C-alpha cells in the first residue's frame, strides 16, 4: 500500500483539526449542561435530556439540513453572524459546528456520569467550610471528574473525526475547506480507480478509531478502578 497523496494528507489534517476544534468549542457548553442535568431537578428536564441526545437518533443528514437552515446565509443565525462578518456555511468552521453537534451527546453523557460519581458529601463538607457553588465546582467536582471528562473528550473527538452525513449536508464537499477524511473516502468510492485511496484512508480511519477507543477505555477504566478503590 502506497503512502498518502497530498490531497489525502490534506483531508486527514482537516479531519484532525475539525475534530479537535469541535471538542474545544463544545466542552464549555457540555460542562454546564452536564452539571445542570446532574445536580438540578426542574420542570422540562426530561425534555432537555431528549433534545441533547436527539443528534444520536436523527439521521445525520437531517441534522445537517437543520444546521444549514439555521446557519445558512438566509437562516436566522446565519444572517446574525453575517452581520458580524462571520460565515460558517460551506466553510471549515461549519464542519466544526456539525462535528460538535454530533459529538455533543457523547460528551455530555460522559461528563454527567463523572459528575454523578462524585460523592455529594464532599460538596456538603466544602459548603460547611464556606465554599460557594462555583468554588465547590472548581475545587471538588471538577478535579474528581477529570478522568470522565477526558474520556468524554476522546469519544467526542472520535465521533467528530468520523462525521460524514451532517457535514456534507451542511458544508458540502470543498477540497481544502470542508472535504474531511470520511468525505474523501466517499468521493473516492465514486471515482474509477479510487479503491487504493479508499483502502489507504480507511486504514488511517481505523487506526485513529482504535487509538481513540483505547485511550477512552484506559481513561474510563482508571476512573472505574479508582471509584471501586474508594468505595
Short mmCIF file of C-alpha atoms in Angstrom, two decimals:
data_model
loop_
_atom_site.label_atom_id
_atom_site.label_comp_id
_atom_site.label_asym_id
_atom_site.label_seq_id
_atom_site.Cartn_x
_atom_site.Cartn_y
_atom_site.Cartn_z
CA UNK A 1 0.00 0.00 0.00
CA UNK A 2 1.46 3.34 -1.08
CA UNK A 3 1.79 6.46 1.04
CA UNK A 4 -0.98 9.02 1.23
CA UNK A 5 -1.22 11.55 -1.56
CA UNK A 6 -1.08 15.30 -0.80
CA UNK A 7 -4.88 15.54 -1.15
CA UNK A 8 -5.33 12.63 1.25
CA UNK A 9 -2.97 14.20 3.78
CA UNK A 10 -4.98 17.40 3.44
CA UNK A 11 -8.23 15.56 4.19
CA UNK A 12 -6.63 13.83 7.20
CA UNK A 13 -5.24 17.08 8.57
CA UNK A 14 -8.61 18.80 8.15
CA UNK A 15 -10.42 15.97 9.96
CA UNK A 16 -7.99 16.19 12.87
CA UNK A 17 -8.35 19.97 13.03
CA UNK A 18 -12.15 19.81 12.84
CA UNK A 19 -12.28 17.07 15.49
CA UNK A 20 -10.08 18.94 17.95
CA UNK A 21 -11.79 22.29 17.37
CA UNK A 22 -15.23 20.76 17.80
CA UNK A 23 -14.31 19.34 21.21
CA UNK A 24 -12.84 22.65 22.35
CA UNK A 25 -15.95 24.51 21.16
CA UNK A 26 -18.41 22.07 22.73
CA UNK A 27 -16.66 21.43 26.06
CA UNK A 28 -17.78 24.57 27.99
CA UNK A 29 -21.42 24.01 26.99
CA UNK A 30 -21.17 20.30 27.79
CA UNK A 31 -19.75 21.02 31.25
CA UNK A 32 -22.54 23.45 32.07
CA UNK A 33 -25.30 21.23 30.74
CA UNK A 34 -23.92 18.06 32.36
CA UNK A 35 -23.75 19.85 35.72
CA UNK A 36 -27.32 21.10 35.27
CA UNK A 37 -28.63 17.61 34.49
CA UNK A 38 -26.60 16.03 37.27
CA UNK A 39 -27.30 18.46 40.10
CA UNK A 40 -30.64 20.13 39.41
CA UNK A 41 -34.25 18.99 39.22
CA UNK A 42 -36.54 21.30 37.25
CA UNK A 43 -39.61 21.18 35.00
CA UNK A 44 -38.74 20.15 31.46
CA UNK A 45 -35.60 18.30 32.50
CA UNK A 46 -36.59 15.14 30.63
CA UNK A 47 -37.36 17.17 27.52
CA UNK A 48 -33.95 18.83 27.74
CA UNK A 49 -32.27 15.43 28.02
CA UNK A 50 -34.19 14.21 24.98
CA UNK A 51 -33.09 17.25 22.98
CA UNK A 52 -29.46 16.70 23.96
CA UNK A 53 -29.48 13.14 22.64
CA UNK A 54 -31.51 13.96 19.53
CA UNK A 55 -28.43 14.08 17.22
CA UNK A 56 -27.71 10.44 18.09
CA UNK A 57 -31.21 9.43 16.98
CA UNK A 58 -31.90 11.63 13.98
CA UNK A 59 -30.34 10.73 10.61
CA UNK A 60 -27.17 12.85 10.34
CA UNK A 61 -28.40 14.26 7.03
CA UNK A 62 -31.42 15.73 8.83
CA UNK A 63 -29.15 17.31 11.42
CA UNK A 64 -27.05 18.79 8.61
CA UNK A 65 -30.16 20.19 6.94
CA UNK A 66 -31.29 21.80 10.21
CA UNK A 67 -27.85 23.37 10.63
CA UNK A 68 -27.98 24.68 7.07
CA UNK A 69 -31.44 26.16 7.71
CA UNK A 70 -30.16 27.86 10.86
CA UNK A 71 -26.65 28.90 9.84
CA UNK A 72 -27.09 29.33 6.08
CA UNK A 73 -26.80 32.78 4.57
CA UNK A 74 -30.57 33.25 4.82
CA UNK A 75 -31.01 31.42 8.12
CA UNK A 76 -31.69 33.35 11.35
CA UNK A 77 -28.32 32.58 12.92
CA UNK A 78 -26.52 32.83 9.58
CA UNK A 79 -27.81 36.35 8.99
CA UNK A 80 -26.88 37.34 12.53
CA UNK A 81 -23.33 36.04 12.12
CA UNK A 82 -23.06 37.57 8.64
CA UNK A 83 -23.76 40.95 10.21
CA UNK A 84 -20.66 40.35 12.33
CA UNK A 85 -18.63 39.33 9.29
CA UNK A 86 -18.74 35.62 10.14
CA UNK A 87 -19.78 33.00 7.59
CA UNK A 88 -19.84 29.32 8.56
CA UNK A 89 -21.91 27.69 5.80
CA UNK A 90 -19.63 25.89 3.31
CA UNK A 91 -16.59 26.73 5.44
CA UNK A 92 -14.41 24.53 7.64
CA UNK A 93 -15.85 26.34 10.65
CA UNK A 94 -19.24 24.98 9.62
CA UNK A 95 -17.73 21.50 9.62
CA UNK A 96 -16.62 22.19 13.20
CA UNK A 97 -20.19 23.11 14.17
CA UNK A 98 -21.58 19.96 12.55
CA UNK A 99 -18.97 17.77 14.26
CA UNK A 100 -19.54 19.47 17.61
CA UNK A 101 -23.30 18.91 17.41
CA UNK A 102 -22.86 15.23 16.54
CA UNK A 103 -20.31 14.60 19.30
CA UNK A 104 -22.09 16.72 21.92
CA UNK A 105 -24.37 13.97 23.29
CA UNK A 106 -21.42 11.66 23.97
CA UNK A 107 -19.55 14.47 25.67
CA UNK A 108 -22.48 15.44 27.89
CA UNK A 109 -23.23 11.82 28.77
CA UNK A 110 -19.65 11.06 29.84
CA UNK A 111 -19.29 14.24 31.88
CA UNK A 112 -22.65 13.75 33.55
CA UNK A 113 -21.72 10.22 34.62
CA UNK A 114 -18.47 11.62 36.02
CA UNK A 115 -20.34 14.31 37.96
CA UNK A 116 -22.83 11.75 39.28
CA UNK A 117 -19.97 9.65 40.63
CA UNK A 118 -18.69 12.46 42.88
CA UNK A 119 -19.76 11.87 46.49
CA UNK A 120 -22.27 14.62 47.44
CA UNK A 121 -20.90 14.54 50.98
CA UNK A 122 -17.67 16.08 49.74
CA UNK A 123 -19.56 19.02 48.31
CA UNK A 124 -21.57 19.32 51.52
CA UNK A 125 -18.35 19.38 53.54
CA UNK A 126 -16.92 22.10 51.30
CA UNK A 127 -20.12 24.11 51.72
CA UNK A 128 -19.87 23.94 55.51
CA UNK A 129 -16.37 25.39 55.16
CA UNK A 130 -17.79 28.38 53.34
CA UNK A 131 -17.20 27.37 49.71
CA UNK A 132 -19.75 28.79 47.30
CA UNK A 133 -21.25 26.92 44.36
CA UNK A 134 -18.53 27.95 41.89
CA UNK A 135 -15.77 27.17 44.40
CA UNK A 136 -17.25 23.75 45.12
CA UNK A 137 -17.47 23.03 41.40
CA UNK A 138 -13.88 24.05 40.59
CA UNK A 139 -12.22 22.63 43.71
CA UNK A 140 -14.25 19.46 44.33
CA UNK A 141 -16.44 18.33 41.44
CA UNK A 142 -14.18 19.23 38.52
CA UNK A 143 -10.92 17.69 39.83
CA UNK A 144 -12.69 14.45 40.79
CA UNK A 145 -14.33 14.25 37.35
CA UNK A 146 -11.27 14.85 35.18
CA UNK A 147 -10.96 11.25 34.03
CA UNK A 148 -14.59 11.12 32.93
CA UNK A 149 -14.26 14.49 31.21
CA UNK A 150 -11.15 13.31 29.41
CA UNK A 151 -12.87 10.11 28.29
CA UNK A 152 -15.81 12.14 27.01
CA UNK A 153 -13.49 14.43 25.06
CA UNK A 154 -11.83 11.44 23.40
CA UNK A 155 -15.18 9.89 22.47
CA UNK A 156 -16.49 13.20 21.13
CA UNK A 157 -13.31 13.66 19.09
CA UNK A 158 -13.65 10.18 17.62
CA UNK A 159 -17.28 10.86 16.70
CA UNK A 160 -16.34 14.20 15.16
CA UNK A 161 -13.42 12.67 13.26
CA UNK A 162 -15.74 10.17 11.60
CA UNK A 163 -18.63 12.54 10.96
CA UNK A 164 -19.98 12.44 7.40
CA UNK A 165 -23.74 12.95 6.94
CA UNK A 166 -24.27 16.20 8.81
CA UNK A 167 -21.03 17.66 7.47
CA UNK A 168 -21.66 17.04 3.79
CA UNK A 169 -25.27 18.24 4.12
CA UNK A 170 -24.24 21.45 5.85
CA UNK A 171 -20.94 22.46 4.25
CA UNK A 172 -20.79 20.24 1.15
CA UNK A 173 -17.54 18.82 -0.29
CA UNK A 174 -14.99 21.55 -0.96
CA UNK A 175 -11.36 20.38 -1.35
CA UNK A 176 -9.09 22.01 1.20
CA UNK A 177 -12.03 23.63 3.01
CA UNK A 178 -14.66 21.06 4.01
CA UNK A 179 -13.52 17.75 2.48
CA UNK A 180 -12.76 15.75 5.60
CA UNK A 181 -11.48 12.17 5.65
CA UNK A 182 -14.92 10.46 5.51
CA UNK A 183 -15.99 12.73 2.64
CA UNK A 184 -12.76 11.98 0.81
CA UNK A 185 -13.41 8.24 1.19
CA UNK A 186 -16.93 8.65 -0.15
CA UNK A 187 -15.63 10.67 -3.09
CA UNK A 188 -13.01 8.06 -3.95
CA UNK A 189 -15.66 5.34 -3.86
CA UNK A 190 -17.35 7.09 -6.78
CA UNK A 191 -14.19 7.60 -8.82
CA UNK A 192 -12.88 4.91 -11.20
CA UNK A 193 -9.60 3.59 -9.83
CA UNK A 194 -10.16 5.18 -6.45
CA UNK A 195 -10.18 1.92 -4.49
CA UNK A 196 -6.50 2.11 -3.44
CA UNK A 197 -7.18 5.53 -1.94
CA UNK A 198 -10.26 4.18 -0.18
CA UNK A 199 -8.16 1.40 1.33
CA UNK A 200 -5.45 3.80 2.49
CA UNK A 201 -7.84 6.26 4.08
CA UNK A 202 -9.96 3.51 5.61
CA UNK A 203 -6.84 2.10 7.26
CA UNK A 204 -5.99 5.54 8.63
CA UNK A 205 -9.53 5.94 9.95
CA UNK A 206 -9.34 2.51 11.58
CA UNK A 207 -6.06 3.37 13.30
CA UNK A 208 -7.43 6.66 14.63
CA UNK A 209 -10.64 4.96 15.82
CA UNK A 210 -8.75 2.18 17.59
CA UNK A 211 -6.40 4.66 19.24
CA UNK A 212 -9.30 6.82 20.44
CA UNK A 213 -11.17 3.77 21.72
CA UNK A 214 -8.11 2.51 23.57
CA UNK A 215 -7.46 5.89 25.19
CA UNK A 216 -11.11 6.32 26.22
CA UNK A 217 -11.22 2.80 27.64
CA UNK A 218 -7.99 3.31 29.56
CA UNK A 219 -9.08 6.65 31.00
CA UNK A 220 -12.59 5.47 31.89
CA UNK A 221 -11.19 2.21 33.27
CA UNK A 222 -8.86 4.15 35.50
CA UNK A 223 -11.78 6.17 36.82
CA UNK A 224 -13.78 2.99 37.49
CA UNK A 225 -10.87 1.36 39.31
CA UNK A 226 -10.39 4.47 41.44
CA UNK A 227 -14.08 4.63 42.37
CA UNK A 228 -14.04 0.97 43.46
CA UNK A 229 -10.92 1.52 45.50
CA UNK A 230 -12.51 4.46 47.30
CA UNK A 231 -15.79 2.63 47.91
#
